[in-house]
Short mmCIF file of C-alpha atoms in Angstrom, two decimals:
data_model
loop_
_atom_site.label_atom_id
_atom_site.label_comp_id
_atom_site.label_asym_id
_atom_site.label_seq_id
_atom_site.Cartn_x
_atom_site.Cartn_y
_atom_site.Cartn_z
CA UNK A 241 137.87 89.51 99.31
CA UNK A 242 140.30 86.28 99.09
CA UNK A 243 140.00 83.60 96.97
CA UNK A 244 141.65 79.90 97.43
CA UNK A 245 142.07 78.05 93.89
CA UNK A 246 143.06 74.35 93.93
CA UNK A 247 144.39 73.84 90.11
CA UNK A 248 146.00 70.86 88.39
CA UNK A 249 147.84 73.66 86.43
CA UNK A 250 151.68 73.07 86.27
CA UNK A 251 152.30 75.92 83.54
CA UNK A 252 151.78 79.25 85.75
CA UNK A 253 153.76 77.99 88.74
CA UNK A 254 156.66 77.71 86.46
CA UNK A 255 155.81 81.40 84.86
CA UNK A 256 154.64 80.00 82.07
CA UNK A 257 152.40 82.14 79.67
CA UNK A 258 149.48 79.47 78.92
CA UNK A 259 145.55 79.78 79.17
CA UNK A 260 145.61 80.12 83.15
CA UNK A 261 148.20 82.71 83.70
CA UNK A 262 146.56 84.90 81.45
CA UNK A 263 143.00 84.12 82.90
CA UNK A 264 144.72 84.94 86.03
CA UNK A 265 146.33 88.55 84.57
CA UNK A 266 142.68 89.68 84.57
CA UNK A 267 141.31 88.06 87.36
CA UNK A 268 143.48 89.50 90.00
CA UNK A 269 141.96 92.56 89.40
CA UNK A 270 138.47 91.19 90.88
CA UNK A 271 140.36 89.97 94.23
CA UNK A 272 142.64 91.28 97.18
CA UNK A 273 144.50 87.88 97.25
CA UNK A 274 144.38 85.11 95.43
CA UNK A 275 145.97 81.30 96.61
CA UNK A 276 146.83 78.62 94.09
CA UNK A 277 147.08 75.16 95.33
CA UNK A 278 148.47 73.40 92.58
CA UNK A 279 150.90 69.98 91.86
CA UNK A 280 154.01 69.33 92.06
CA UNK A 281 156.90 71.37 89.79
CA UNK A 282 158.31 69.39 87.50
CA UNK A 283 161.57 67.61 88.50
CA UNK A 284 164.05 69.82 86.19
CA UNK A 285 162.34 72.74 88.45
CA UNK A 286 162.38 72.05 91.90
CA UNK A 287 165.49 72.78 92.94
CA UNK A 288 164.72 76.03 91.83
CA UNK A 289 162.47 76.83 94.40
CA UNK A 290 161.32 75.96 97.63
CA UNK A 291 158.95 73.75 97.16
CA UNK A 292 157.57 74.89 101.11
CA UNK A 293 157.44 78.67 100.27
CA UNK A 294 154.81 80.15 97.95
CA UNK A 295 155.73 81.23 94.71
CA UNK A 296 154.65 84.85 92.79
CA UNK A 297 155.70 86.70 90.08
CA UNK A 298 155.84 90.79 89.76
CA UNK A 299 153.33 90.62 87.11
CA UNK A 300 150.46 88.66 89.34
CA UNK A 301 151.46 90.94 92.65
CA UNK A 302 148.29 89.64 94.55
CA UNK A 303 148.31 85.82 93.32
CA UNK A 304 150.48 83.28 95.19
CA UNK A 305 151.10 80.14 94.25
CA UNK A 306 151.70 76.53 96.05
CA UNK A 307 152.91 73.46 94.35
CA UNK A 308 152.42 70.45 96.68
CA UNK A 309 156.29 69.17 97.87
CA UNK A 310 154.43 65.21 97.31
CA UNK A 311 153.56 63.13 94.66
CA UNK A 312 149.76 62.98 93.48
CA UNK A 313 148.90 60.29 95.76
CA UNK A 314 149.38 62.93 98.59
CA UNK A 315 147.35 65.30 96.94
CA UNK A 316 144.10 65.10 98.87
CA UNK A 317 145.85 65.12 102.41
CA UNK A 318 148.34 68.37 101.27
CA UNK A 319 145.53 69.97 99.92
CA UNK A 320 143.53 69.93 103.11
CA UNK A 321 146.74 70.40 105.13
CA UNK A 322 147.91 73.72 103.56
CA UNK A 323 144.46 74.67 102.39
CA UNK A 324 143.38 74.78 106.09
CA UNK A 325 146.57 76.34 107.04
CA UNK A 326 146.31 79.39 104.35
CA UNK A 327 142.39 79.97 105.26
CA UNK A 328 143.75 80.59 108.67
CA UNK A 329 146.28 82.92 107.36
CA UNK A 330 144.34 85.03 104.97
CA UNK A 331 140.57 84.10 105.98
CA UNK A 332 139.45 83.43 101.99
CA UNK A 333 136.04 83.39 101.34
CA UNK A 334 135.39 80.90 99.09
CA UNK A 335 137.16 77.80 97.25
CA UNK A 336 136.95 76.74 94.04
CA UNK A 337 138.45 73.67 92.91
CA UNK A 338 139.44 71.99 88.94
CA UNK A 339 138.39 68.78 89.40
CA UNK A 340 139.37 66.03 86.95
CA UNK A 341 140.33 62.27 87.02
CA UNK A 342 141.69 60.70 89.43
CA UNK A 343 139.73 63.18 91.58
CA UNK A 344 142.64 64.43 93.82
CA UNK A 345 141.71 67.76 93.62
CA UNK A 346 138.12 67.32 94.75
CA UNK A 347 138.74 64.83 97.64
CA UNK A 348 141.14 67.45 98.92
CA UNK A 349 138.93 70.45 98.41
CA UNK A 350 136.05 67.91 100.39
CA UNK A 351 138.28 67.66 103.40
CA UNK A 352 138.70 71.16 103.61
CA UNK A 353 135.54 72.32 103.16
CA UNK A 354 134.00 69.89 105.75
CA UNK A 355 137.04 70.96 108.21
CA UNK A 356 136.70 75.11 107.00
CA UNK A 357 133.02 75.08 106.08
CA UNK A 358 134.43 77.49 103.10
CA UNK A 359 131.65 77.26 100.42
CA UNK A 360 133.19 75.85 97.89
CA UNK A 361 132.57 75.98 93.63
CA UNK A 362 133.28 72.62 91.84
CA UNK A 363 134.43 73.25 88.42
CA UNK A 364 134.35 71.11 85.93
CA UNK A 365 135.59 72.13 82.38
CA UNK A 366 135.67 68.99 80.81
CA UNK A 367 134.54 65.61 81.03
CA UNK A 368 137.26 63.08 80.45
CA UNK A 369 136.25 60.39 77.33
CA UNK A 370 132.78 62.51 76.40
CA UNK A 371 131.93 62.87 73.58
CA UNK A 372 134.41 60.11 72.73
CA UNK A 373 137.12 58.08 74.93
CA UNK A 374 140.40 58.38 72.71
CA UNK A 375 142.73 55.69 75.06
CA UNK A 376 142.21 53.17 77.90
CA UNK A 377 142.42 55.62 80.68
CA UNK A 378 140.31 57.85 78.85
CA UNK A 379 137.62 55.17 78.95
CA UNK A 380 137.91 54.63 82.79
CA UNK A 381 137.99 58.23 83.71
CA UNK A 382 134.48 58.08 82.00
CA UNK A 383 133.04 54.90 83.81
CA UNK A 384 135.01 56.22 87.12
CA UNK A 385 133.63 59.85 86.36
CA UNK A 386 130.03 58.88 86.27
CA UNK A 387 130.07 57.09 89.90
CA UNK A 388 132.35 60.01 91.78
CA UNK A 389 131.19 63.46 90.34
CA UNK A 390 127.47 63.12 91.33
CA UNK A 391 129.04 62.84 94.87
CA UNK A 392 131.40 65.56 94.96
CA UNK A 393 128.34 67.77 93.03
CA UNK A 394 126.11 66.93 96.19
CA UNK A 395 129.01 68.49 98.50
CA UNK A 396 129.78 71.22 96.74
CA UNK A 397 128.36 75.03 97.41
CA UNK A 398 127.56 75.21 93.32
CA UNK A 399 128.70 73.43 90.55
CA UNK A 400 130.36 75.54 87.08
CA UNK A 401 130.37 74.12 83.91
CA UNK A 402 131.83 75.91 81.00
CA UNK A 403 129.61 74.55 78.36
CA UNK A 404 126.48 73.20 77.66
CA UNK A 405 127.00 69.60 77.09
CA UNK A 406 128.49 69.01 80.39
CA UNK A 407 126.10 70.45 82.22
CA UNK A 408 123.38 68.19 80.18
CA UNK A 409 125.13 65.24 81.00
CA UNK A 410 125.69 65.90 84.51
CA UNK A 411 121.99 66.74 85.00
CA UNK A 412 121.53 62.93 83.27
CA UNK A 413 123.44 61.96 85.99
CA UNK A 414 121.07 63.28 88.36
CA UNK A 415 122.90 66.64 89.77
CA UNK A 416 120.65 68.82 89.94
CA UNK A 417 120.37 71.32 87.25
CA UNK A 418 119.63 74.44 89.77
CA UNK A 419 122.89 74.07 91.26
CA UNK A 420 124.69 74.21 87.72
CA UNK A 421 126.20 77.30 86.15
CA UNK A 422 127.18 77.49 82.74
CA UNK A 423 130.03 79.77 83.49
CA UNK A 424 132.21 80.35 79.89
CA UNK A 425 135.39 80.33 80.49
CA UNK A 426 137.17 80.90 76.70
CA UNK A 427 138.45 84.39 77.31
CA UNK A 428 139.13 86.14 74.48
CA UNK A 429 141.14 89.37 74.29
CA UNK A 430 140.07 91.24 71.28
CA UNK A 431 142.94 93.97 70.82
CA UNK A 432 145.44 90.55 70.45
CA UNK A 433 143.38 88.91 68.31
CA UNK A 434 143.46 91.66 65.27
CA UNK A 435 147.39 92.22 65.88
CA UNK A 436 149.54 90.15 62.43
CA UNK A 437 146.21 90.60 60.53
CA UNK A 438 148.25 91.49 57.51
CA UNK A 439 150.55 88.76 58.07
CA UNK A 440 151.65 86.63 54.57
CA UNK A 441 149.57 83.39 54.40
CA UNK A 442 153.03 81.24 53.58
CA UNK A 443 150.96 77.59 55.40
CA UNK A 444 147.96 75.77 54.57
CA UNK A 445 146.77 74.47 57.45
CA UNK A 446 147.68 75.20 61.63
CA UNK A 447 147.43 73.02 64.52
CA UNK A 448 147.69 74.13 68.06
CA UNK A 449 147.38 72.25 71.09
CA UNK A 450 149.03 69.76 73.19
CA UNK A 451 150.27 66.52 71.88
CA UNK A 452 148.53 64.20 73.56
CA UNK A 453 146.00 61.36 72.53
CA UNK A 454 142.65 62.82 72.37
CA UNK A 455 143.91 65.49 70.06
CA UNK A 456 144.10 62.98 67.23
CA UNK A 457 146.42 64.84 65.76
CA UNK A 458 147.33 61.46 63.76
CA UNK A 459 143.96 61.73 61.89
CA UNK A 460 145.32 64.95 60.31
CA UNK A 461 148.40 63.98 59.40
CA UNK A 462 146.73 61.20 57.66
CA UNK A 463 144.54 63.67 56.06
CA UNK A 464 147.32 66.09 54.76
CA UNK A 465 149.30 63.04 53.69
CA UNK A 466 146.33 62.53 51.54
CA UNK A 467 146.47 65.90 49.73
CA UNK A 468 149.06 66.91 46.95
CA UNK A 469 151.29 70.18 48.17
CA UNK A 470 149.35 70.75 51.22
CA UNK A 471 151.69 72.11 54.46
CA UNK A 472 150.51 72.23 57.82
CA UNK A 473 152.44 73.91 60.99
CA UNK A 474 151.88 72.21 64.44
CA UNK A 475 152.10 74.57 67.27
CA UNK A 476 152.42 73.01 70.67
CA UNK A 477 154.38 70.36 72.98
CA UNK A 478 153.71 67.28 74.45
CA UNK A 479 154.64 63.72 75.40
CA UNK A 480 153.59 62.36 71.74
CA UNK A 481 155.70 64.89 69.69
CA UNK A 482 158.15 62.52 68.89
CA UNK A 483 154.92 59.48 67.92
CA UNK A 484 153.85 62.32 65.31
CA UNK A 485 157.01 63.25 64.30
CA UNK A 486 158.05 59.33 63.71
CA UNK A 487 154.02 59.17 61.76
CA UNK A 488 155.17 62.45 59.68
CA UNK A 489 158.41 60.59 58.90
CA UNK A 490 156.49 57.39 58.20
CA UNK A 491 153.79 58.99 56.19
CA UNK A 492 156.85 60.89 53.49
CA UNK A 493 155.48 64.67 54.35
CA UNK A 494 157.82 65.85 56.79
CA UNK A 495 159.29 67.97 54.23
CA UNK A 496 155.34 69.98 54.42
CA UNK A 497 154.80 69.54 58.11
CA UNK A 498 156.73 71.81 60.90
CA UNK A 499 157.00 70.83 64.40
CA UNK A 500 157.18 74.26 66.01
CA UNK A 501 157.17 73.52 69.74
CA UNK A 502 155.79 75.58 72.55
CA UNK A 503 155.81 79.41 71.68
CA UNK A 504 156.63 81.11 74.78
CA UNK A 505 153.72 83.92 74.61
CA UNK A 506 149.88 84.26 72.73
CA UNK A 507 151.31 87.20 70.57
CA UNK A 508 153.95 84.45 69.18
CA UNK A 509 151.03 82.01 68.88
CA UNK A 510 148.58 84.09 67.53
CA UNK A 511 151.57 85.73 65.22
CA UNK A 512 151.82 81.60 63.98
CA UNK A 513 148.68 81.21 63.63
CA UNK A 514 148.11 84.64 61.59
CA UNK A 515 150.11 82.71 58.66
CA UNK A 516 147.78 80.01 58.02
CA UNK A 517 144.86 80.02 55.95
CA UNK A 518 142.81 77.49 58.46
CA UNK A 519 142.95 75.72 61.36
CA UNK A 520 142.05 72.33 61.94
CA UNK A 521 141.11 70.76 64.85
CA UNK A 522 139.99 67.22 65.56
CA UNK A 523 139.98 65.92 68.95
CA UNK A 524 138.08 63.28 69.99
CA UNK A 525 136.90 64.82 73.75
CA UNK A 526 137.34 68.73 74.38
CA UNK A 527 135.72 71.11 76.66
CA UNK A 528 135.99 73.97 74.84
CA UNK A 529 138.80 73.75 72.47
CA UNK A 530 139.82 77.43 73.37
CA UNK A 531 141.91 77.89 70.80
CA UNK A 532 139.72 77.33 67.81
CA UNK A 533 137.75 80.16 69.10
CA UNK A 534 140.89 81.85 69.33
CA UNK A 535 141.71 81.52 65.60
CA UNK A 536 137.83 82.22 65.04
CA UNK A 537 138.77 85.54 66.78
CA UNK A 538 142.10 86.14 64.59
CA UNK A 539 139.95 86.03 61.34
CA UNK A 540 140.93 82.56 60.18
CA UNK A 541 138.36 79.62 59.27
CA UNK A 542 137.94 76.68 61.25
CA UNK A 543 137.56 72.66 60.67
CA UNK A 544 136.63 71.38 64.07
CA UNK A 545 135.16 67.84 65.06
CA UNK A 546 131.26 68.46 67.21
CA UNK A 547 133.57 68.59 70.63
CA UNK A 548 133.02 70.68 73.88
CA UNK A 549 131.49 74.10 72.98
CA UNK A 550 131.72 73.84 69.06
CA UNK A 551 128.06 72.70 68.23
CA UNK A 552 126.95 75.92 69.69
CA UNK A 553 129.48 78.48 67.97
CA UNK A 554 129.97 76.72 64.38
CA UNK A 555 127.31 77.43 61.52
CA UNK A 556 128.10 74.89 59.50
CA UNK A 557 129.47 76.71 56.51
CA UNK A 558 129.11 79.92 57.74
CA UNK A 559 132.00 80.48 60.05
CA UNK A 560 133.58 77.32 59.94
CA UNK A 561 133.32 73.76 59.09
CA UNK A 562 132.45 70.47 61.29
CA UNK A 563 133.95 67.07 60.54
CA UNK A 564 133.43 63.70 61.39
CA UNK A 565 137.24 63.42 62.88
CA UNK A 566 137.82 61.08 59.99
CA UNK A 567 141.35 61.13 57.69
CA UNK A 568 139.06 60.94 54.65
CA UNK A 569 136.36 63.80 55.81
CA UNK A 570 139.33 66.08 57.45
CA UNK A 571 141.08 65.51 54.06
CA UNK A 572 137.49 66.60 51.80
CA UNK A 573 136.94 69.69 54.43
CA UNK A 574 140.38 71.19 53.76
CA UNK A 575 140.23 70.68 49.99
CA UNK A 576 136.86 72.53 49.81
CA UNK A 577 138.63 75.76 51.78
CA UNK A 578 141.86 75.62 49.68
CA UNK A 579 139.69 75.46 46.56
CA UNK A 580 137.93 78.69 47.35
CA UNK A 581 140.26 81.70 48.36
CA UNK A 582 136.19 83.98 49.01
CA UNK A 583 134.52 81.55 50.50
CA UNK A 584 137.14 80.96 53.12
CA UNK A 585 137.99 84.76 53.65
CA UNK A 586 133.91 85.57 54.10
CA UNK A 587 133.81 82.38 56.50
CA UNK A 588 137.31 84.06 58.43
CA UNK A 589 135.42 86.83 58.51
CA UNK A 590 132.04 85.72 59.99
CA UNK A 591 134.12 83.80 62.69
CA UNK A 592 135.43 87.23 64.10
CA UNK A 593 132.02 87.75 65.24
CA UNK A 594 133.54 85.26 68.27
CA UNK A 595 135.20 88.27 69.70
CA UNK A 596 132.02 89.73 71.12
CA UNK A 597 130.46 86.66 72.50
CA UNK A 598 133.40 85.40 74.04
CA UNK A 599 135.18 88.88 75.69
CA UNK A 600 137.34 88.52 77.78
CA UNK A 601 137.07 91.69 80.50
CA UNK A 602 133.11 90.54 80.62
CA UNK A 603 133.69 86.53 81.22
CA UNK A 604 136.41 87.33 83.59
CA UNK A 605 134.10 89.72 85.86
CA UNK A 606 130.94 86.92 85.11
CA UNK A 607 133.55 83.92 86.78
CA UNK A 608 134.41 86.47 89.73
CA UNK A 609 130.90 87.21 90.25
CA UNK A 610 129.98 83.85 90.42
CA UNK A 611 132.30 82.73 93.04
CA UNK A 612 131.91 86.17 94.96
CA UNK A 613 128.09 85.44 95.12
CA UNK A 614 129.05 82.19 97.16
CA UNK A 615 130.16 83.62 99.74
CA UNK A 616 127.44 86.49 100.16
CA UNK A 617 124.86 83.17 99.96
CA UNK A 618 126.68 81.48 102.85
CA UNK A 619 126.74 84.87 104.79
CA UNK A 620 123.22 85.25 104.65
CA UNK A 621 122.18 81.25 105.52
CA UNK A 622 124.60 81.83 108.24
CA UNK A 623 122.93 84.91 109.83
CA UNK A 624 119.21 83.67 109.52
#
């Protein structure tokens, strides 16, 4: 069976190892072929590739990828140009398409499923601006989202959300809530997590993510700025590195705070993270955060803000902590930890319980099954 993917993932194409690639590593196994439809390459890498010819990589033998040649504004029209052309090609049996603001993916995936009649799966991972907008944009993408998603849910096969609070709000919004699966997609691999488990705890506090806006990774500098001695490590890339950096600067603790970049593989993150004694995260708008149940998996405790899947993993001072978001209440949270080396190695300990709920092999096979079961539901409404 062959599977068409249209992703607003830019990492893979470039053989990047980030959350899709290795989602990807153990989904190939479910499929004879898979097609990725995904955007542009960045500038610095198109003339390193034919931008016409589809990409793969030894590693992903049955996975193909295809970065549009045009800007986004082209999106819709490429996408149901070479989606059309490749279902010809390879006869796929079903689409499934990351949607997101400004909607290019899902217009596209529209086209081609009223010109293929492919059934297609709309995924939606995260609502842009819920629980809280953290920028303009943000704040449009959340008035926009509420007057196009309905739509595209009413055209779609089946609809797959990856945590409860989307699919609530999207049943507010009158989709209907048979046609919503809560599909998990926060793969965890359990033999990575418990490698550098006796790593030396030489940093307070880690951060990983991208640095942009909604991660409100401002709010914890603040926050560390706030307490004596305290060092924090900030794993990850983004177009605001240099806006924290100058805020580090400005706030007199870049002596305690270490810009680390993008670590090329999740053994080198997870080897990072391994020398922390928490993480903190604090974004304003999530859909999972992936990679606090990723340190909840590696043993360490957690100080996350009630975003994406949190409220239903964190016991409040069991396995982890929830904060407000706020300098002053990210500040109190991480003082309470540091203050008590058993209480934080009991709550490190509780949060490996993660592993089991979210594993990877069994969430992997769950997503295939999902989409596979499209197709066998059009097969049958097609023969009756």
């Amino acid at each position: 069976m062959n599977l068409l993917m249209i992703s607003g993932d830019r990492m893979a194409v470039q053989g990047k190892r980030g959350a899709f690639w290795y989602t990807l590593d153990e989904f190939k196994t479910h499929w004879d072929r898979i097609d990725v439809l995904c955007p542009r390459m960045p500038k610095n890498q198109r003339a390193k590739s034919n931008p016409l010819t589809e990409i793969n990589f030894p590693e992903l033998p049955n996975v193909f990828f295809h970065p549009s040649p045009y800007s986004l504004l082209r999106q819709p029209w490429w996408v149901a140009k070479e989606g059309e052309k490749l279902i010809n090609e390879h006869g796929h049996s079903v689409l499934t398409v990351h949607e997101y603001p400004p909607f290019y993916n899902g217009m596209g995936a529209m086209k081609l499923h009223e010109k293929s009649n492919i059934p297609f799966a709309l995924e939606l991972h995260h609502l842009v601006g819920f629980p809280s907008p953290s920028s303009i944009s943000e704040r449009i993408g959340r008035i926009i989202s509420r007057w196009v998603l309905p739509g595209e849910a009413r055209s779609a096969t089946a609809i797959r959300t990856v945590n409860n609070s989307v699919k609530s709000t999207l049943v507010d919004w009158g989709v209907s809530e048979e046609r919503i699966h809560t599909v998990p997609s926060f793969y965890l691999d359990s033999e990575s997590s418990k490698k550098f488990s006796d790593t030396e705890k030489d940093v307070d506090v880690v951060f990983v993510g991208r640095l942009v806006a909604n991660k409100k990774l401002d709010r914890l500098l603040a926050a560390v700025a706030s307490l004596s001695g305290v060092s924090l490590i900030v794993l990850g890339d983004g177009p605001q590195r240099k806006h924290y950096e100058r805020i580090s600067k400005s706030l007199k603790i870049e002596d305690r705070v270490t810009f680390a970049g993008w670590l090329p593989t999740r053994d080198d993150v997870i080897k990072q993270m391994q020398r922390a004694r928490m993480l903190v995260m604090v974004s304003a708008s999530e859909g999972g955060p992936r990679v606090v149940l990723e340190a909840m998996a590696c043993g360490l405790p957690v100080i996350a803000t009630p975003v994406g899947v949190m409220p239903e993993v964190i016991v409040n001072g069991e396995n982890g902590l929830m904060t407000t978001g706020e300098p002053a209440d990210i500040a109190e949270k991480i003082a309470l930890l540091l203050s008590d080396n058993v209480w934080r190695e009991r709550m490190g300990q509780n949060a490996t319980d993660i592993r089991d709920k979210f594993d990877k092999k069994i969430l992997v096979a769950n997503y295939a099954s999902f989409l596979q079961s499209l197709s066998a539901s059009s097969d049958n409404s097609s023969s009756q």
